Coordinates of C-alpha atoms in Angstrom, one line a residue:
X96 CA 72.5 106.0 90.7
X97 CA 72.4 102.0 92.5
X98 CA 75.3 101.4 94.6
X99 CA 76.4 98.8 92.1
X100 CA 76.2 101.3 89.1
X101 CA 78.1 103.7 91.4
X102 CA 80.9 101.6 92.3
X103 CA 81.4 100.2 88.8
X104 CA 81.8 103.9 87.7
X105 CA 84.2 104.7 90.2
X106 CA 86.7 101.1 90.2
X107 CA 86.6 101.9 86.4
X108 CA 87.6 105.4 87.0
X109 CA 90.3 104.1 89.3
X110 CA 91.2 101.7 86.7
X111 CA 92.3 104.3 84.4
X112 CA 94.0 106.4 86.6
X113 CA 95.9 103.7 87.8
X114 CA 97.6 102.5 84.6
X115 CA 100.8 103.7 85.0
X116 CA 101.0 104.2 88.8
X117 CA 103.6 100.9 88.9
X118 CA 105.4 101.4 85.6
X119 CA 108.5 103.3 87.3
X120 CA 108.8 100.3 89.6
X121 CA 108.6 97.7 87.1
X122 CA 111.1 99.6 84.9
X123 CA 113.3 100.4 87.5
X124 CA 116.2 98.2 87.0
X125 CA 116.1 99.5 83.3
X126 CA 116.4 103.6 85.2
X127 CA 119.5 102.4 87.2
X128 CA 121.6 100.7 84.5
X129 CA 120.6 103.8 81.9
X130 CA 121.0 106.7 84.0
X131 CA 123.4 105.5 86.6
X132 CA 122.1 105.7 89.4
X133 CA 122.2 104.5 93.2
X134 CA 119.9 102.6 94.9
X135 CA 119.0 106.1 97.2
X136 CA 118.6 108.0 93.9
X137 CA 116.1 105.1 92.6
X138 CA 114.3 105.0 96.1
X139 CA 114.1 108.9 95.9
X140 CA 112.1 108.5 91.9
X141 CA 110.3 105.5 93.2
X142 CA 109.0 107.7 96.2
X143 CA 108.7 111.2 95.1
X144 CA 105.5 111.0 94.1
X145 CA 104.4 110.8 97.7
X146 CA 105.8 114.1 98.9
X147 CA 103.6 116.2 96.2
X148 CA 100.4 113.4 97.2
X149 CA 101.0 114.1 101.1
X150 CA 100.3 118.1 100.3
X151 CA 97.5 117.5 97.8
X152 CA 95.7 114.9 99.8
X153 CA 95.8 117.5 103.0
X154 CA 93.1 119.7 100.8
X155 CA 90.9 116.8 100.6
X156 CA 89.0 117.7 103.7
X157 CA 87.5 120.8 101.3
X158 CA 85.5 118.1 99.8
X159 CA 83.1 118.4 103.3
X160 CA 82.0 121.7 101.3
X161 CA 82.5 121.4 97.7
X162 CA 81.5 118.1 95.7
X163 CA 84.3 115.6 95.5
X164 CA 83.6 115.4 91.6
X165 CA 85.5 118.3 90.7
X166 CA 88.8 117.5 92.8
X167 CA 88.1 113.5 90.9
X168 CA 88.3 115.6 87.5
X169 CA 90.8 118.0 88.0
X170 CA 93.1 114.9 89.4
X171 CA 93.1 113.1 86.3
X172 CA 94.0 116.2 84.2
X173 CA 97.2 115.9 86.3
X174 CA 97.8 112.9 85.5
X175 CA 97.6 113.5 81.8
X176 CA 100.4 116.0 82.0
X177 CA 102.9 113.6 84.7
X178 CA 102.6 110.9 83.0
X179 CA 103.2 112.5 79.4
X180 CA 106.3 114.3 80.7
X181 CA 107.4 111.3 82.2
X182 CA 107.8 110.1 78.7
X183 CA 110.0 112.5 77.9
X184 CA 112.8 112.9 80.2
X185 CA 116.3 111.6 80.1
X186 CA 117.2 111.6 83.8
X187 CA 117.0 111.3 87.2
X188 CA 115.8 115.5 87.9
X189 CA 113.6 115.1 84.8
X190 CA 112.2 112.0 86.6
X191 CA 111.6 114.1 89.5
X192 CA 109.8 116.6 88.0
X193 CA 107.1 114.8 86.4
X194 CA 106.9 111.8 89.1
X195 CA 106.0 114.8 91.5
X196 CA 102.8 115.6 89.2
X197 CA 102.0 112.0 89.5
X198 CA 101.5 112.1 92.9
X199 CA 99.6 115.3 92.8
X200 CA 97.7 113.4 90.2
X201 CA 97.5 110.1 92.6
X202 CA 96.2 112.5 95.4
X203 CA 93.4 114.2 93.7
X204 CA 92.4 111.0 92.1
X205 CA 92.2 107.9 95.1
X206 CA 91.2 109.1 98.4
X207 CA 88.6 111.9 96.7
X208 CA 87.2 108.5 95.1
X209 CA 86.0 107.4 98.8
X210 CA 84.8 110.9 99.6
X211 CA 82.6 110.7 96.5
X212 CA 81.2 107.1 97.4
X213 CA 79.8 108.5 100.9
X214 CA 78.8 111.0 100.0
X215 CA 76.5 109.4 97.5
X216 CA 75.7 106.1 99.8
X217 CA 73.7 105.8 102.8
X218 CA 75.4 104.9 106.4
X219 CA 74.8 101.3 106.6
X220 CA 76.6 100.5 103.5
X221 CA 79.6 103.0 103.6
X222 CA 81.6 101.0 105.0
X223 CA 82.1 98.1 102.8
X224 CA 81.4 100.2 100.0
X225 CA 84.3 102.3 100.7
X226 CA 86.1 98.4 101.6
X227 CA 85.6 96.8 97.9
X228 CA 86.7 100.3 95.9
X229 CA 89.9 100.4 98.3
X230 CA 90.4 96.6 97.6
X231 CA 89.8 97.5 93.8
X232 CA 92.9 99.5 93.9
X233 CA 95.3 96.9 93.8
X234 CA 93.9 95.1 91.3
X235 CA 94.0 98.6 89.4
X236 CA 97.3 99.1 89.5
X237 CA 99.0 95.7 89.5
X238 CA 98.1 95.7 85.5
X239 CA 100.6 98.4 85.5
X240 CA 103.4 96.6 86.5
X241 CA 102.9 93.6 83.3
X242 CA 102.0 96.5 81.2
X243 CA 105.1 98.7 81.4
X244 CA 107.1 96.0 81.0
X245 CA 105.3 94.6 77.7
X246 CA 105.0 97.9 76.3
X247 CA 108.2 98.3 77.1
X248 CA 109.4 95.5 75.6
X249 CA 107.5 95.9 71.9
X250 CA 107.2 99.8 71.8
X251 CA 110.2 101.1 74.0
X252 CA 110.1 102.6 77.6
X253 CA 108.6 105.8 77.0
X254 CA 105.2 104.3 75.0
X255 CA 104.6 102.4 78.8
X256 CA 104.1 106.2 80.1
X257 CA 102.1 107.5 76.9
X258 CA 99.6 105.1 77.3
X259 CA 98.7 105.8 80.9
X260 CA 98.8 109.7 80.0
X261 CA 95.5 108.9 77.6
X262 CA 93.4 106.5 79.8
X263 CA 93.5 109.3 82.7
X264 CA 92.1 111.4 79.7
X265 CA 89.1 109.0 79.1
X266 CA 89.1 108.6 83.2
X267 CA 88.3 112.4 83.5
X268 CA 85.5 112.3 80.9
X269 CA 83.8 109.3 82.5
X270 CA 83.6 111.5 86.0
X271 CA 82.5 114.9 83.9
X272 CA 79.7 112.6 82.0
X273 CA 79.0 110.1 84.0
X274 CA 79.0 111.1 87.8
X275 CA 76.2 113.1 88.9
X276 CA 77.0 116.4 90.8
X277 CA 75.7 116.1 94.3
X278 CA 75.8 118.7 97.4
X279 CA 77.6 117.9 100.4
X280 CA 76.0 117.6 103.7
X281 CA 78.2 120.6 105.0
X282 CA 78.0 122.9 101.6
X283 CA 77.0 125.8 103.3
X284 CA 79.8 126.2 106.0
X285 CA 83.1 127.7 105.7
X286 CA 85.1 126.3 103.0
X287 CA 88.5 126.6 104.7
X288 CA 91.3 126.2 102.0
X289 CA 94.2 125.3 104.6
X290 CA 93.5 121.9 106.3
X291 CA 93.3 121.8 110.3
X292 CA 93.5 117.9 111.4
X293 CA 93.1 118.8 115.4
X294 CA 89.3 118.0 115.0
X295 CA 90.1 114.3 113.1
X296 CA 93.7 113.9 115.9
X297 CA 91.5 114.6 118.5
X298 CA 89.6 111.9 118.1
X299 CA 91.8 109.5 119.8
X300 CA 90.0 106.0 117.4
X301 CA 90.5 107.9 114.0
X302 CA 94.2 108.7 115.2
X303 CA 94.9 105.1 115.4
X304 CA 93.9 104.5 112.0
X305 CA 95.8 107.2 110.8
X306 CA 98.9 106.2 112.7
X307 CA 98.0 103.0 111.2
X308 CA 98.0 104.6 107.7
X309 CA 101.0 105.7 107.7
X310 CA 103.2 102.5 108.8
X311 CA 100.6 100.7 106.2
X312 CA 101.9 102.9 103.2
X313 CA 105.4 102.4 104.3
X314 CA 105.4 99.1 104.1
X315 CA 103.3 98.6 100.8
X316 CA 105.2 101.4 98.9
X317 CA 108.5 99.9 99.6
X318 CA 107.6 96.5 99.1
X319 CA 105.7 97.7 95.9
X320 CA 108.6 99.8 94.8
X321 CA 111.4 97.0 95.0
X322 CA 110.2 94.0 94.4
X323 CA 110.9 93.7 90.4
X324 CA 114.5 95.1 91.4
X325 CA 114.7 92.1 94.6
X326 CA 113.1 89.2 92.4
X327 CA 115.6 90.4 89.0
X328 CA 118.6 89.9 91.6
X329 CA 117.0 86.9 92.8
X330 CA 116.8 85.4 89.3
X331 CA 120.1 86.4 88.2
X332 CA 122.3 84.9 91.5
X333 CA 120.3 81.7 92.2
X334 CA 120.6 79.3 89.2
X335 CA 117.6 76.9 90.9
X336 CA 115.5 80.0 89.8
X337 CA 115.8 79.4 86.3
X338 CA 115.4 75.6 86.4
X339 CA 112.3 75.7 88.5
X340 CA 108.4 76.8 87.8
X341 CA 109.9 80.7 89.0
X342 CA 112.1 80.8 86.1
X343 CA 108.8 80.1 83.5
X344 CA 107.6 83.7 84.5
X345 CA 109.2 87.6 83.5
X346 CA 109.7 88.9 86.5
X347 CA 107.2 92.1 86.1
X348 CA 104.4 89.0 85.5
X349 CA 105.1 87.6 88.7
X350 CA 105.5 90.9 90.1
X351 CA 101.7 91.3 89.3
X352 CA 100.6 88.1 90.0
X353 CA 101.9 88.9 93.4
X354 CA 99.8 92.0 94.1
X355 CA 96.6 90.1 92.7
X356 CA 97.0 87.0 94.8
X357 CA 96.6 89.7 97.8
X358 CA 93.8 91.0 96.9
X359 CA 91.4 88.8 98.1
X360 CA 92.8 89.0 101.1
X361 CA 92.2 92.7 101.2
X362 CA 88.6 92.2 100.4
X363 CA 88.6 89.3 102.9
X364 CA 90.5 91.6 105.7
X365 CA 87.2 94.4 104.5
X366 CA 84.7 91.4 105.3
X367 CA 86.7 90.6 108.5
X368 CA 86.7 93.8 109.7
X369 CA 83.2 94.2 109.3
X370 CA 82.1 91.3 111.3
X371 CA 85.1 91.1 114.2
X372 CA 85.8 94.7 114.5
X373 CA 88.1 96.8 112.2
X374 CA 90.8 97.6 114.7
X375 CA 91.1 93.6 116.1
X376 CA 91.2 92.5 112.4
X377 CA 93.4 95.6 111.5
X378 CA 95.9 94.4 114.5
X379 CA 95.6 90.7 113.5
X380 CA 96.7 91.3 110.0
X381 CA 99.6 93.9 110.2
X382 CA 100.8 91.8 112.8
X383 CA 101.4 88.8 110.5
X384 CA 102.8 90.8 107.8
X385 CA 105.4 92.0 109.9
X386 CA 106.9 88.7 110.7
X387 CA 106.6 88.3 107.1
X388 CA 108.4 91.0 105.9
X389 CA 111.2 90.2 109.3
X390 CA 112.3 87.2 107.1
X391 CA 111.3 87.6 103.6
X392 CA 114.6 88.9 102.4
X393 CA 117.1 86.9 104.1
X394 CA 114.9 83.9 102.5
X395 CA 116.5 84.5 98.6
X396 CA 119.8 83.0 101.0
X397 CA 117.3 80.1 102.0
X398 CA 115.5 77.1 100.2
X399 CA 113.7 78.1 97.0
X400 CA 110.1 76.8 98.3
X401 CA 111.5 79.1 101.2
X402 CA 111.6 82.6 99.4
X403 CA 108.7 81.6 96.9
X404 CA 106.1 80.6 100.6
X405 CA 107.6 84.0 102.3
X406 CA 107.6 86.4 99.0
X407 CA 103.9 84.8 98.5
X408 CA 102.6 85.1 102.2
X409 CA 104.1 88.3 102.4
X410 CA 102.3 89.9 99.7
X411 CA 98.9 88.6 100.6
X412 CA 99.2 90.4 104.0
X413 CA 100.5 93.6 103.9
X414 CA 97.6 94.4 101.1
X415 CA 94.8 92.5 103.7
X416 CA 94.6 95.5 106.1
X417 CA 94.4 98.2 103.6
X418 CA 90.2 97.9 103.3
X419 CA 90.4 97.3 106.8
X420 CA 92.1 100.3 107.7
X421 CA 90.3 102.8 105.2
X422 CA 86.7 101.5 106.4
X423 CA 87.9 102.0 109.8
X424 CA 88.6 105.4 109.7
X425 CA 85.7 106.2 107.9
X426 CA 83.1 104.7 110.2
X427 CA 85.1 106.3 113.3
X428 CA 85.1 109.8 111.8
X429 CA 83.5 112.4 113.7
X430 CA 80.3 113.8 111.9
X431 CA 80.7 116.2 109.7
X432 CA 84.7 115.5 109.2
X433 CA 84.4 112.8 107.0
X434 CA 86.6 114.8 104.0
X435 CA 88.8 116.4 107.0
X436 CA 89.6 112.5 108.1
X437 CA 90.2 111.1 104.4
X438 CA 92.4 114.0 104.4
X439 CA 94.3 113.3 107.3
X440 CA 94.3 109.2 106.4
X441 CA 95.4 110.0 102.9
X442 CA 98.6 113.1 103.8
X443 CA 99.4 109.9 106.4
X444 CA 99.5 107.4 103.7
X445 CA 101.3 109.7 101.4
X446 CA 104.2 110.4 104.4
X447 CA 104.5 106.4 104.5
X448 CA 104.8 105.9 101.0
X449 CA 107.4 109.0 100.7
X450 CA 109.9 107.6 103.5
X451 CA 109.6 103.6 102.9
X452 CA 110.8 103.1 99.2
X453 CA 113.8 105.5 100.3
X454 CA 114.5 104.1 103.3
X455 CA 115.0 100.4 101.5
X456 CA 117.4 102.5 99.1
X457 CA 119.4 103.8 101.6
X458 CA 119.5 100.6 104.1
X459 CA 120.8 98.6 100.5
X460 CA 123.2 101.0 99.4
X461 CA 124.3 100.6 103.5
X462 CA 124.5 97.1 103.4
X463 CA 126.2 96.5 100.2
X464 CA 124.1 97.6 97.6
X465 CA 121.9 94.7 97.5
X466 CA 124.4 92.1 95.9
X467 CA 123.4 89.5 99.0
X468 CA 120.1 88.5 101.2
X469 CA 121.6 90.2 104.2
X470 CA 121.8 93.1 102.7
X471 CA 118.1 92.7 101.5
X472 CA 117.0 91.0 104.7
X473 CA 117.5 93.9 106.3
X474 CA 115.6 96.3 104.0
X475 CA 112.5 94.1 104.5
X476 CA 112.8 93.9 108.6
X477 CA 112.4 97.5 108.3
X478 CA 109.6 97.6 107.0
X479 CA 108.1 95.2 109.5
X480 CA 109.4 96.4 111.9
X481 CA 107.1 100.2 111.3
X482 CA 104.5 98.1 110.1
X483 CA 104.3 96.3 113.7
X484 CA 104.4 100.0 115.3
X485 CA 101.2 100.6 113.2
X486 CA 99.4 97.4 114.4
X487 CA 100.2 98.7 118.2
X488 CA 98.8 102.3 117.5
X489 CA 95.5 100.4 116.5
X490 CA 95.3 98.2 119.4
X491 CA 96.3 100.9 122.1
X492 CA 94.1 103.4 120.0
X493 CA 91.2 102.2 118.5
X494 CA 90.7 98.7 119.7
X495 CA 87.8 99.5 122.2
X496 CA 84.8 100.4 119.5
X497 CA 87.0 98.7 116.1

């Protein structure tokens, strides 16, 4: 199969998978008012999924021995049965339930996706290969924020997690038709069922990048998880909102028009990365999205152009390092531990995006419950302020060879 044939297969792939990965988010203000919950509670359904993706991801790494198409197939079966249950719950424990096999779902489905990729693409174009299907996956799932909330709107909440549970359906019968088994380069070895990450921590680049990963996810998730609940407060306390070109959009639609407009700065931080060095452009970027997120939710206090230039600038850098990041890892992994380090990267990834949605929760609910821009000013500095420990691990770490 070309390398174009091969990525179109597998962004389309990712494309249905993705579907529904945003529709608790963007349906979150809806959960709080219907089942009464706190803003800890909604942090904890926004981030569950990433507890049960942190222990599937850490079996990735048996994808150095068996083909990375099974693990792609058996993902989006998950998938099929979170998302269907989600559908069907009436609460916040029901939530839990079937958010947890969304993340096994999410695990089995994503990072197995760039395991596949190299192993069916030669060295010199890894890389960005494994760059523009990582960039694809914002785009992927940033239709699912818009398309929970139309669904919503015309069918009722519980069609916006039907639909998803078909597409990752048709997603697993593109992989089983379409997707050519192939033999790892380490079939023969030991397949070891338990992970072991010493080999991928030991190498002192890749551990930068994972580090990296982790204070990446933490910021993205959170950011990803609150925004429709920070820009529906935003609406309904600042009357200039609903005079001005803000008020023209629902906020799920702006929502998503916020992931897309950072994604070409992911694909541009990929290309960036492959000319300057992944680590300096990895540094440069997370960097910037730090200060950012330091002042992005004190700004709804501010001038509108204020919070609509930080919201905006904010969003189109803390996606920019995640090609960066992922390409990174992969071109510093030690031979033969390519799976092990996606592994590693992904359980990393997975830790992030468990703690960071939470954490905003918990620092709101602190802080007065979000009812003013201190309150949310602080819940965004803390997410910059992890997000700027990631961008020193890279520098210290894995600066010298990028």
């Amino acid at each position: 199969m070309s390398t174009r044939r091969l990525l179109i297969l597998m962004c389309t792939f990712l494309g249905l998978t993705l579907l529904g990965m945003h529709a608790v988010p963007a349906l979150l203000p809806l959960f709080v008012e219907m089942w009464s919950l706190s803003n800890t509670e909604a942090g904890w359904i926004a981030g569950i999924p990433y507890l049960t993706y942190l222990f599937g991801v850490s079996f990735i790494g048996i994808t150095d021995r068996i083909d990375a198409r099974r693990m792609l197939i058996m993902g989006a079966v998950i998938n099929v049965l979170g998302y269907g249950g989600m559908g069907l719950v009436d609460g916040f424990w029901g939530a839990m339930v079937f958010r947890t096999l969304q993340g096994l779902g999410l695990a089995w489905t994503f990072m197995p996706g760039v395991k596949a990729i190299a192993d069916r693409m030669t060295s010199e174009n890894k890389g960005r290969a494994t760059s523009i299907y990582v960039s694809s996956f914002a785009i992927c799932s940033s239709f699912s924020l818009v398309i929970a909330a139309e669904i919503t709107e015309v069918f009722g909440w519980r069609w916006a997690f039907t639909l998803p549970a078909c597409t990752n359906l048709l997603a697993a019968g593109l992989i089983l038709f379409l997707l050519s088994p192939v033999r790892p380069a380490n079939a023969g070895g030991r397949l070891k069922i338990i992970p072991d990450f010493r080999p991928v921590l030991g190498n002192r680049i890749t551990l930068g990048y994972v580090i990296a990963s982790f204070t990446h996810n933490f910021e993205l998730l959170g950011v990803r998880a609150w925004t429709v609940t920070f820009l529906t407060w935003a609406v309904a306390t600042r009357g200039d909102i609903a005079g001005s070109f803000m008020g023209n959009f629902n906020v799920p639609l702006v929502a998503t028009l916020l992931i897309l407009i950072g994604v070409p700065t992911s694909m541009a931080g990929g290309e960036l990365g492959h000319r300057i060095g992944y680590a300096r452009a990895a540094f440069l970027v997370m960097a910037t999205s730090a200060v950012a997120a330091a002042f992005v939710g004190f700004s709804a206090a501010w001038s509108l152009w204020l919070l609509a230039g930080l919201v905006l600038l904010h969003n189109c850098f803390v996606l920019a390092d995640s090609g960066v990041l992922n390409a990174g890892a992969i071109n510093a992994a030690t031979p033969g531990q390519a799976g092990n380090t996606v592994a590693a990267f992904g359980a990393a990834a997975a830790a992030g995006g468990l703690v960071g949605p939470v954490l905003v929760g918990a620092i709101l609910d602190l802080t007065g419950g979000g009812q003013d821009a201190t309150s949310w000013g602080w819940a965004f500095a803390s997410l910059g302020v992890v997000v700027f420990g990631g961008a020193m691990a890279v520098r210290v770490l894995s600066w010298r060879r990028g």
